[in-house]
Short mmCIF file of C-alpha atoms in Angstrom, two decimals:
data_model
loop_
_atom_site.label_atom_id
_atom_site.label_comp_id
_atom_site.label_asym_id
_atom_site.label_seq_id
_atom_site.Cartn_x
_atom_site.Cartn_y
_atom_site.Cartn_z
CA MET A 1 109.91 73.83 101.63
CA LYS A 2 107.04 75.81 100.63
CA ARG A 3 107.53 77.35 97.16
CA ALA A 4 106.05 79.83 94.60
CA LEU A 5 106.26 80.47 91.13
CA LEU A 6 107.21 83.49 89.88
CA VAL A 7 106.20 84.37 86.28
CA ILE A 8 107.92 87.67 85.49
CA ASP A 9 107.05 89.96 83.08
CA VAL A 10 105.71 87.27 79.65
CA GLN A 11 104.26 90.27 78.00
CA GLU A 12 103.58 90.86 74.11
CA GLU A 13 106.27 93.35 74.15
CA TYR A 14 108.74 90.40 74.10
CA PHE A 15 106.97 88.47 71.35
CA SER A 16 105.45 91.25 69.17
CA GLY A 17 107.26 94.27 70.39
CA LYS A 18 111.16 96.17 69.88
CA LEU A 19 112.20 93.53 72.62
CA THR A 20 111.32 90.14 70.87
CA VAL A 21 113.12 87.60 73.12
CA THR A 22 115.09 85.31 71.20
CA TYR A 23 117.00 82.58 73.75
CA PRO A 24 116.47 80.03 74.92
CA PRO A 25 114.08 79.49 71.99
CA GLU A 26 111.73 77.01 73.99
CA SER A 27 111.65 79.47 76.99
CA LEU A 28 107.74 80.14 76.30
CA GLU A 29 107.36 76.46 76.24
CA ASN A 30 109.02 76.00 79.36
CA ILE A 31 107.26 79.10 81.30
CA LEU A 32 103.80 77.42 80.42
CA LYS A 33 105.10 73.99 81.48
CA ALA A 34 105.92 75.30 84.87
CA MET A 35 102.47 77.29 85.04
CA ASP A 36 100.81 73.93 84.28
CA THR A 37 102.98 71.46 86.87
CA ALA A 38 102.81 74.50 89.71
CA GLN A 39 99.06 74.29 89.05
CA ASP A 40 98.76 70.55 89.39
CA GLN A 41 101.01 70.33 92.27
CA GLU A 42 99.03 73.05 94.06
CA ILE A 43 102.10 75.41 94.23
CA PRO A 44 101.06 79.23 93.93
CA ILE A 45 101.52 81.10 90.91
CA ILE A 46 102.14 84.79 91.02
CA ILE A 47 102.06 86.77 87.60
CA VAL A 48 104.50 89.94 87.57
CA GLN A 49 103.64 92.58 85.23
CA HIS A 50 105.95 95.50 84.36
CA THR A 51 104.54 99.04 83.78
CA ALA A 52 106.89 101.30 82.37
CA THR A 53 106.16 105.09 84.38
CA ALA A 54 108.67 107.11 82.45
CA GLU A 55 107.02 110.24 80.59
CA ASN A 56 108.57 109.17 77.64
CA ALA A 57 108.78 105.30 77.92
CA GLU A 58 108.20 103.38 74.43
CA ALA A 59 107.76 99.96 75.85
CA PHE A 60 105.38 98.50 78.52
CA VAL A 61 102.95 101.47 79.07
CA LYS A 62 99.95 100.51 80.61
CA GLY A 63 97.29 100.11 78.43
CA THR A 64 99.06 99.73 75.06
CA PRO A 65 99.21 95.96 73.49
CA GLY A 66 102.69 95.59 74.37
CA TRP A 67 101.88 96.01 78.12
CA GLU A 68 99.45 93.13 77.90
CA LEU A 69 100.31 89.58 79.11
CA ILE A 70 100.62 87.23 76.29
CA LYS A 71 97.12 85.13 76.04
CA GLU A 72 98.79 82.29 76.98
CA VAL A 73 99.61 83.32 80.47
CA SER A 74 96.72 85.34 81.00
CA LYS A 75 94.21 82.42 80.50
CA ARG A 76 95.94 79.96 82.87
CA PRO A 77 95.06 80.69 86.43
CA TYR A 78 97.31 82.31 89.00
CA ASP A 79 97.08 83.18 92.74
CA HIS A 80 98.45 86.59 92.87
CA MET A 81 99.24 89.40 90.45
CA VAL A 82 102.10 92.38 90.94
CA GLU A 83 102.56 95.41 89.13
CA LYS A 84 106.05 96.31 89.24
CA THR A 85 107.62 99.80 87.69
CA LEU A 86 111.47 98.77 88.16
CA PRO A 87 113.24 95.55 87.35
CA GLY A 88 112.86 94.10 91.09
CA SER A 89 109.59 92.29 91.51
CA PHE A 90 109.99 93.12 95.59
CA THR A 91 110.50 96.71 95.01
CA GLY A 92 107.17 99.02 95.97
CA THR A 93 105.17 96.02 95.58
CA ASP A 94 103.09 93.39 97.84
CA LEU A 95 105.18 90.58 96.73
CA GLU A 96 106.91 89.96 100.18
CA ARG A 97 104.08 90.28 102.39
CA TRP A 98 102.02 87.97 100.31
CA LEU A 99 104.86 85.26 100.47
CA ARG A 100 105.58 85.46 104.04
CA GLU A 101 101.72 85.60 104.95
CA ARG A 102 101.80 82.18 103.34
CA ASP A 103 105.13 80.70 104.67
CA ILE A 104 106.62 80.52 101.50
CA ASP A 105 110.28 80.11 101.68
CA THR A 106 111.55 79.32 98.37
CA VAL A 107 110.95 81.12 94.90
CA THR A 108 111.33 79.59 91.68
CA ILE A 109 112.41 82.24 88.99
CA SER A 110 110.59 82.08 85.39
CA GLY A 111 110.18 84.85 82.91
CA TYR A 112 111.97 87.88 81.04
CA MET A 113 114.73 89.32 80.90
CA SER A 114 117.51 86.87 82.63
CA GLN A 115 119.87 89.66 82.86
CA MET A 116 117.22 92.50 84.10
CA CYS A 117 113.87 91.73 85.95
CA CYS A 118 114.63 87.83 86.57
CA ASP A 119 117.92 88.34 87.88
CA THR A 120 117.10 91.33 90.03
CA THR A 121 114.21 89.42 91.36
CA ALA A 122 116.08 86.43 92.80
CA ARG A 123 118.77 88.70 94.22
CA GLN A 124 116.23 90.62 95.75
CA ALA A 125 114.71 87.13 97.04
CA PHE A 126 118.13 86.00 97.98
CA HIS A 127 118.41 89.17 100.03
CA ARG A 128 115.21 88.52 102.10
CA GLY A 129 116.24 85.33 103.02
CA PHE A 130 114.32 83.05 100.38
CA LYS A 131 115.69 79.97 98.92
CA VAL A 132 115.54 81.12 94.91
CA GLU A 133 115.24 78.50 92.41
CA PHE A 134 116.01 79.73 88.59
CA LEU A 135 114.87 78.02 85.67
CA SER A 136 117.38 78.09 82.88
CA ASP A 137 115.21 77.13 80.08
CA GLY A 138 112.19 79.09 81.50
CA THR A 139 114.00 82.39 81.67
CA GLY A 140 115.19 84.13 78.45
CA THR A 141 116.59 87.28 76.79
CA LEU A 142 117.75 88.71 73.30
CA ASN A 143 120.81 89.86 71.73
CA VAL A 144 122.10 93.60 73.36
CA SER A 145 123.93 96.12 71.80
CA ASN A 146 124.56 99.34 73.17
CA TYR A 147 127.14 102.15 73.70
CA ALA A 148 129.17 99.93 76.20
CA GLY A 149 129.38 96.53 73.47
CA LYS A 150 127.30 94.00 72.41
CA VAL A 151 126.55 90.75 73.49
CA THR A 152 124.35 87.77 71.92
CA GLY A 153 121.41 86.54 73.90
CA GLU A 154 122.98 83.17 74.24
CA GLU A 155 126.27 84.98 76.25
CA LEU A 156 124.09 87.17 78.08
CA HIS A 157 121.92 84.41 79.47
CA ARG A 158 124.62 81.85 80.26
CA ALA A 159 126.43 84.58 82.07
CA ILE A 160 123.60 85.31 84.34
CA LEU A 161 122.97 81.71 84.86
CA VAL A 162 126.32 80.93 86.16
CA THR A 163 126.44 84.12 88.01
CA GLN A 164 123.28 82.93 89.88
CA ALA A 165 124.85 79.70 90.61
CA LEU A 166 127.54 81.22 92.19
CA ARG A 167 125.38 82.59 95.31
CA PHE A 168 122.00 83.69 94.65
CA SER A 169 119.94 80.66 92.91
CA GLU A 170 119.91 76.91 92.31
CA VAL A 171 119.38 77.00 88.56
CA LEU A 172 117.90 74.04 87.05
CA ASN A 173 115.98 73.43 84.00
CA THR A 174 112.30 73.08 83.57
CA ALA A 175 112.01 69.17 83.38
CA ASP A 176 114.44 69.02 86.51
CA TRP A 177 112.15 71.38 88.36
CA MET A 178 109.28 69.52 87.60
CA ALA A 179 110.53 66.09 88.42
CA ARG A 180 111.63 67.38 91.96
CA LEU A 181 107.94 68.11 92.60
CA GLU A 182 106.64 64.66 91.89
#
């Protein structure tokens, strides 16, 4: 097994913008632990950064403060950077090619938001034949309310984890993931 850690959209928008991640509260701490462990274990780290392309976008506009990676992530070493414009990290990027050139067969999903870019990327990876690990406490989301209803961040996150575990990913917490690397 040769794995890579994907650190998806750990950008300022989720900490100081309109889309503040609230659940699980320790998600950022666990993402950083996963990055440090991956670095120590010589597991490639891929940073994924979302860029909005809609003309009237209010978040993730390239060059704005909310688009920037948070400092705790940007100051850590990484092996590859992917800029994406849709929820899936494989769509319109070189991610699959980069992974295949290095014979990586397993991707570990961390980052934001659980139900959007993390879920989509995990499903895309599964569809492409990669084994997928989904960090239950190294991904996160927020409360969502729209015309279809409302759901708490905890409920939404749990639903994604249960769905991922049905078929797409092995869902595990960061401590268990780190322990299996030793």
